[in-house]
Short mmCIF file of C-alpha atoms in Angstrom, two decimals:
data_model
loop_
_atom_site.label_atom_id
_atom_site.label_comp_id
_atom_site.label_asym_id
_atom_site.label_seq_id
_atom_site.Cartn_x
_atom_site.Cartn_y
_atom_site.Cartn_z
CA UNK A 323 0.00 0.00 0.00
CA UNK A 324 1.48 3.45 -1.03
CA UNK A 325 1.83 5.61 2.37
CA UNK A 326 3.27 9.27 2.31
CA UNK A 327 3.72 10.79 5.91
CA UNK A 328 4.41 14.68 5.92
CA UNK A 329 6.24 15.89 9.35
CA UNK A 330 7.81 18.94 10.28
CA UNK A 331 5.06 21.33 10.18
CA UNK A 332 4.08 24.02 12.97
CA UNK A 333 4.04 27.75 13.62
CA UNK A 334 6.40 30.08 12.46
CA UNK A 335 7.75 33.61 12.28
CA UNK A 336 7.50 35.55 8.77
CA UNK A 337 10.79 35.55 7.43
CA UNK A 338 12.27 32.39 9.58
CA UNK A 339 12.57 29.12 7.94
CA UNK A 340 10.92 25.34 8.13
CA UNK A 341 11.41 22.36 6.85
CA UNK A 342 8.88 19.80 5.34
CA UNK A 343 9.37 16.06 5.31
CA UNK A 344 7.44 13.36 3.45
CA UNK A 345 7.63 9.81 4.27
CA UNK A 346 7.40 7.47 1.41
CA UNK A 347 6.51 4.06 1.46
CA UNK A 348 4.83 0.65 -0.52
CA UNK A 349 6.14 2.29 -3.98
CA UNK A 350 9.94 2.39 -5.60
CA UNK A 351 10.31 5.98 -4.53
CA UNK A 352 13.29 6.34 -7.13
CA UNK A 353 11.09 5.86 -9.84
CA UNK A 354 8.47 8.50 -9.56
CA UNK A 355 8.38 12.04 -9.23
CA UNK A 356 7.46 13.85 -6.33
CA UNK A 357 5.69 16.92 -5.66
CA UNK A 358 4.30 19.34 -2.63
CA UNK A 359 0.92 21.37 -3.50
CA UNK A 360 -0.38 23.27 -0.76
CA UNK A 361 -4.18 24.13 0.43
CA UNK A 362 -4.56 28.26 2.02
CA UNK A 363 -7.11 27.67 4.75
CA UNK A 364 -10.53 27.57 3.35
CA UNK A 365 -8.91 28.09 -0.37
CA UNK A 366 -8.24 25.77 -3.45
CA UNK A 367 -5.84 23.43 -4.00
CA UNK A 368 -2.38 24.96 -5.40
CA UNK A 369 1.11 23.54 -6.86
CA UNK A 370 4.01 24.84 -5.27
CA UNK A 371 6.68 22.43 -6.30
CA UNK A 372 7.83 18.94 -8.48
CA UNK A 373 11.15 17.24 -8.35
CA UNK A 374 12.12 14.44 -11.10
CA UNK A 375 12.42 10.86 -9.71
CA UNK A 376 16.72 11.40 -9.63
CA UNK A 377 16.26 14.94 -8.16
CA UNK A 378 18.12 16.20 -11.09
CA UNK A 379 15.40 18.54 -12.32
CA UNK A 380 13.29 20.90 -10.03
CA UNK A 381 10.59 23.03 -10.90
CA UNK A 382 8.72 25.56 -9.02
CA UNK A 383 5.38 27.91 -9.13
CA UNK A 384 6.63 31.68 -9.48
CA UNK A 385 5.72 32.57 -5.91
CA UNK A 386 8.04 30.42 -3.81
CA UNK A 387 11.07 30.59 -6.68
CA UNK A 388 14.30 31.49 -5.05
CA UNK A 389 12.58 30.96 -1.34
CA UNK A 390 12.07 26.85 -1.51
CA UNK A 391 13.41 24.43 -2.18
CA UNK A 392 12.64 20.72 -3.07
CA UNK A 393 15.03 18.03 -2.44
CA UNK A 394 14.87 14.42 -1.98
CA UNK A 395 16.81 11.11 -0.61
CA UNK A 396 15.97 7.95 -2.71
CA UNK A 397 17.88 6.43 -0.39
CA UNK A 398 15.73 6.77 2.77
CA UNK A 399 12.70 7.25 0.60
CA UNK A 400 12.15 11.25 1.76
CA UNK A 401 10.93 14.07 0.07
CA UNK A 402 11.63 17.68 1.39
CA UNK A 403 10.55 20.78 1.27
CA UNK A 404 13.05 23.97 2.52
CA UNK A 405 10.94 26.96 3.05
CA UNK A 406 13.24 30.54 3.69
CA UNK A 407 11.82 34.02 4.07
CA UNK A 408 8.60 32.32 4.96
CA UNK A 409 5.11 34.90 4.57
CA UNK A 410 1.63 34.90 5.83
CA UNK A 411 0.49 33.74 2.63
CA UNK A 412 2.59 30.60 2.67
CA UNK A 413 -0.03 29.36 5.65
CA UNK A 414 -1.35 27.02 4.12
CA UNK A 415 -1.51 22.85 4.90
CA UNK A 416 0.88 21.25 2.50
CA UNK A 417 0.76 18.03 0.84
CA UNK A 418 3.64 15.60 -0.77
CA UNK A 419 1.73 13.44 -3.28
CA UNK A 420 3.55 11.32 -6.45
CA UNK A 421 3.57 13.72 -9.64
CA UNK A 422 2.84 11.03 -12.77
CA UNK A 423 4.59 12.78 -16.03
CA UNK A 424 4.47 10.48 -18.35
CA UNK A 425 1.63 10.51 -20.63
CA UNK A 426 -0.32 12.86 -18.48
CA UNK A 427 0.27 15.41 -15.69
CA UNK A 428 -1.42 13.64 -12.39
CA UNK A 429 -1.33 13.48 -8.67
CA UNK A 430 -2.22 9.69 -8.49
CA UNK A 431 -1.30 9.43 -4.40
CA UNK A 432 -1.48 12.17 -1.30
CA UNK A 433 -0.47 12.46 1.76
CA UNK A 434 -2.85 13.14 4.68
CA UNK A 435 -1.05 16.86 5.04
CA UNK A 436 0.63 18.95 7.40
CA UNK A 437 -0.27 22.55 8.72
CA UNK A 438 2.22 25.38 8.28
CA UNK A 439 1.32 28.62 10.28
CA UNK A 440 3.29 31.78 9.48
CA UNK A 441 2.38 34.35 11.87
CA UNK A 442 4.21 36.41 14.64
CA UNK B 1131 -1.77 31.07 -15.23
CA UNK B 1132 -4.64 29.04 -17.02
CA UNK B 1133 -7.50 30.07 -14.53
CA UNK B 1134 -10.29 27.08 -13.91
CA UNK B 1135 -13.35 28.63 -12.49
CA UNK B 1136 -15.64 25.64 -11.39
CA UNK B 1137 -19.68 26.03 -11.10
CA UNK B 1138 -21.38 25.53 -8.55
CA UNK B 1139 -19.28 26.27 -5.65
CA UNK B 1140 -21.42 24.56 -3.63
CA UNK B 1141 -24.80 22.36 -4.45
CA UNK B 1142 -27.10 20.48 -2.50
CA UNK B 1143 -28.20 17.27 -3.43
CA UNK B 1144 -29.78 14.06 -2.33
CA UNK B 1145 -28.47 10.16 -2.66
CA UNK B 1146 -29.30 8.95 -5.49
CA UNK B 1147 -29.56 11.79 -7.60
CA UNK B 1148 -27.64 12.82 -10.48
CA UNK B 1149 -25.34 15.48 -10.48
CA UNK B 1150 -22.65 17.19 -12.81
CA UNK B 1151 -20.02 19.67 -11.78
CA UNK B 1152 -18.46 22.40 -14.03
CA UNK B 1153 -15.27 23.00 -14.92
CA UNK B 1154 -13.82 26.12 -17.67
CA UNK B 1155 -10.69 26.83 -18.54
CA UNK B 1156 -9.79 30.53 -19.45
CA UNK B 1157 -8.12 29.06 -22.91
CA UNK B 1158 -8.33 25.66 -24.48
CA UNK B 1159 -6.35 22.86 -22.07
CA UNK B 1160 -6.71 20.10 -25.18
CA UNK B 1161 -8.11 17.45 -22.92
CA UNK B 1162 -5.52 17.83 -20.04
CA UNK B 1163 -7.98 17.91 -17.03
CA UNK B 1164 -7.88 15.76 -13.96
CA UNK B 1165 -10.59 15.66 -11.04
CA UNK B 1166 -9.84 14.88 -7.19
CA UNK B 1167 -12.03 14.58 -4.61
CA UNK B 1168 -11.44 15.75 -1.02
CA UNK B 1169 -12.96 14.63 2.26
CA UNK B 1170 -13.98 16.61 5.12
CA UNK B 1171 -10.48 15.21 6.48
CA UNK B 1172 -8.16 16.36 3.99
CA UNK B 1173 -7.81 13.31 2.63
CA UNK B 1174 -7.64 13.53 -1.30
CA UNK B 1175 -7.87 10.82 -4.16
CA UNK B 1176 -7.59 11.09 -7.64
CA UNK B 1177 -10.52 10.32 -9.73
CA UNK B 1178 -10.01 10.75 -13.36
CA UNK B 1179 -7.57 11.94 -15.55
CA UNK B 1180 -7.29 13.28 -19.25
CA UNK B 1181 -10.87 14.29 -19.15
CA UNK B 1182 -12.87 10.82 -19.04
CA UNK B 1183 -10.26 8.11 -17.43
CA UNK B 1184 -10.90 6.55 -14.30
CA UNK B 1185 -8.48 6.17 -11.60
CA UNK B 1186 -8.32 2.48 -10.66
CA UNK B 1187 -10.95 1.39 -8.27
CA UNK B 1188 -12.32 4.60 -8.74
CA UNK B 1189 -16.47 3.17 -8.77
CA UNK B 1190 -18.09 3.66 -12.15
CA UNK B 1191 -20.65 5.94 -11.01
CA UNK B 1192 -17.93 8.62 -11.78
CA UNK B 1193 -17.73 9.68 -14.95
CA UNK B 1194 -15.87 13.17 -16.97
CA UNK B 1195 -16.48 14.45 -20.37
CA UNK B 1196 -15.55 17.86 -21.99
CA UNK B 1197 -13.38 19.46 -24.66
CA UNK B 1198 -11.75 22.62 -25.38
CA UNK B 1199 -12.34 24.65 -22.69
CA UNK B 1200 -15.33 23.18 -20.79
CA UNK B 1201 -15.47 20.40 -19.11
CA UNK B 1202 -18.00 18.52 -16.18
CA UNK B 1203 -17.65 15.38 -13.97
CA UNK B 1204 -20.40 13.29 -13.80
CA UNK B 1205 -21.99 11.39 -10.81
CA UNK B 1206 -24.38 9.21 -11.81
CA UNK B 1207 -26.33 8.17 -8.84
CA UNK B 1208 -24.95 9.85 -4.96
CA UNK B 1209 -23.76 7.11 -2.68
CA UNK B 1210 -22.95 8.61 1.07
CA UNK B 1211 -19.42 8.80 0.32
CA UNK B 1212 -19.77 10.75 -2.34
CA UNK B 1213 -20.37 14.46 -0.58
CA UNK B 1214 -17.18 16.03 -0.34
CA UNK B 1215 -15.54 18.70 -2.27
CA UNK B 1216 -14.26 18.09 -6.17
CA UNK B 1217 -11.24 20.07 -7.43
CA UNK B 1218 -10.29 19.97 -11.77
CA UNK B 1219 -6.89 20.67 -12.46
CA UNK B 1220 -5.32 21.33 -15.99
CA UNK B 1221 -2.03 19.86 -17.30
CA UNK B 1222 -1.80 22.36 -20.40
CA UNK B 1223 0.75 24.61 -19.18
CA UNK B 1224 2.97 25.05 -16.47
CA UNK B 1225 2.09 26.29 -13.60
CA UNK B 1226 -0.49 23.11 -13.13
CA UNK B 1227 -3.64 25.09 -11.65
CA UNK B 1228 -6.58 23.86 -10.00
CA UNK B 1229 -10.56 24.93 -9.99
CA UNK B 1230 -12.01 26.86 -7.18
CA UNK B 1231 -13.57 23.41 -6.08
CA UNK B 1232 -17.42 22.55 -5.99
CA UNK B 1233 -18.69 21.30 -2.57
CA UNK B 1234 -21.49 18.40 -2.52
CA UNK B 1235 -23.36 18.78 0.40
CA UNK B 1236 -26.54 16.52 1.10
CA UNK B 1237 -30.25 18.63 0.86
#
């Protein structure tokens, strides 16, 4: 059974940093991409990053470019997410899911989330 | 940005009844729309992708039609697990973007 686990979320000061951590299990983690998309509270659904299945190619939404980063370890299965220079608007719950590219453009698994607060 | 404006944002319905959601693109998308569904939890599942696919065990009461850029997913008769809220998101063009979301609640 596929499982991602997020960790690592919480309150935080604008401008500090967090880190995000996804847990990935019941899949071959190396061979899939990976992606976070984050929910605003009471908003829609929005992309905020994917990284290829050998973490050689990252791609990011305009808003977060130069302040996150996505990173991964096939070897422990992990998928990150560095957030710097945090704002308010970043609150938002974000999710890790597995980013299908081939043939179509899909989320096909999510994790249950985890809450990021930026406020002082 | 493609924007995807989903109608209604919210609509009440009752088991067993039919109901369509909404989904337009502010430029064609060629077919490159997916629908999730997300539970009062959080917890979200894919349900079909490239317009009319369904996800595996995905139940065939789901189904999604559309072209250029308007598109609707189908439910053809509401089970109790059904009410929840229903996001489309288009693959056209980087970034990916996602629909306001329509929320099923029961009448």
């Amino acid at each position: 059974e596929v499982q991602l686990v997020e960790s690592g979320g919480g309150l935080v000061q604008p401008g500090r940093s967090m880190k995000l951590s996804c847990a990935a299990s019941g899949f071959t983690f190396n061979n899939y991409d990976m992606a976070w998309v984050c929910q605003a509270p009471k908003k829609g659904l929005e992309w905020v990053a994917t990284i290829s299945y050998d973490g050689s190619s990252t791609y990011y939404r305009d808003s977060v470019k130069g302040r996150f980063t996505i990173s991964r370890d096939n070897a422990k299965s992990t998928l990150y997410l560095q957030m710097d220079s945090l704002r308010s608007e970043d609150t938002a719950t974000y999710y890790c899911a597995r980013h299908l590219r081939i043939i179509t453009d899909y989320f096909d698994y999510w994790g249950q989330g985890v809450m990021v607060t930026v406020s002082s | 940005d493609i924007q995807m404006t989903q109608t209604p944002s919210s609509m009440p319905a009752s088991l067993g009844e039919r109901v369509t959601i909404s989904c337009r693109a502010s430029q064609g998308i060629s077919n490159y729309l997916n629908w999730y569904q997300q539970k009062p939890d959080g917890t979200i599942k894919p349900l079909i992708y490239y317009t009319s696919n369904l996800q595996s065990g995905v139940p065939s009461r789901f189904s999604g039609s559309g072209s250029g850029t308007d598109y609707s997913l189908t439910i053809s008769s509401l089970e109790p697990e059904d009410f929840a809220m229903y996001y489309c998101q288009q693959y056209d063009s980087s970034p990916l973007t996602f629909g306001s979301g329509t929320k099923l609640e029961i009448k």
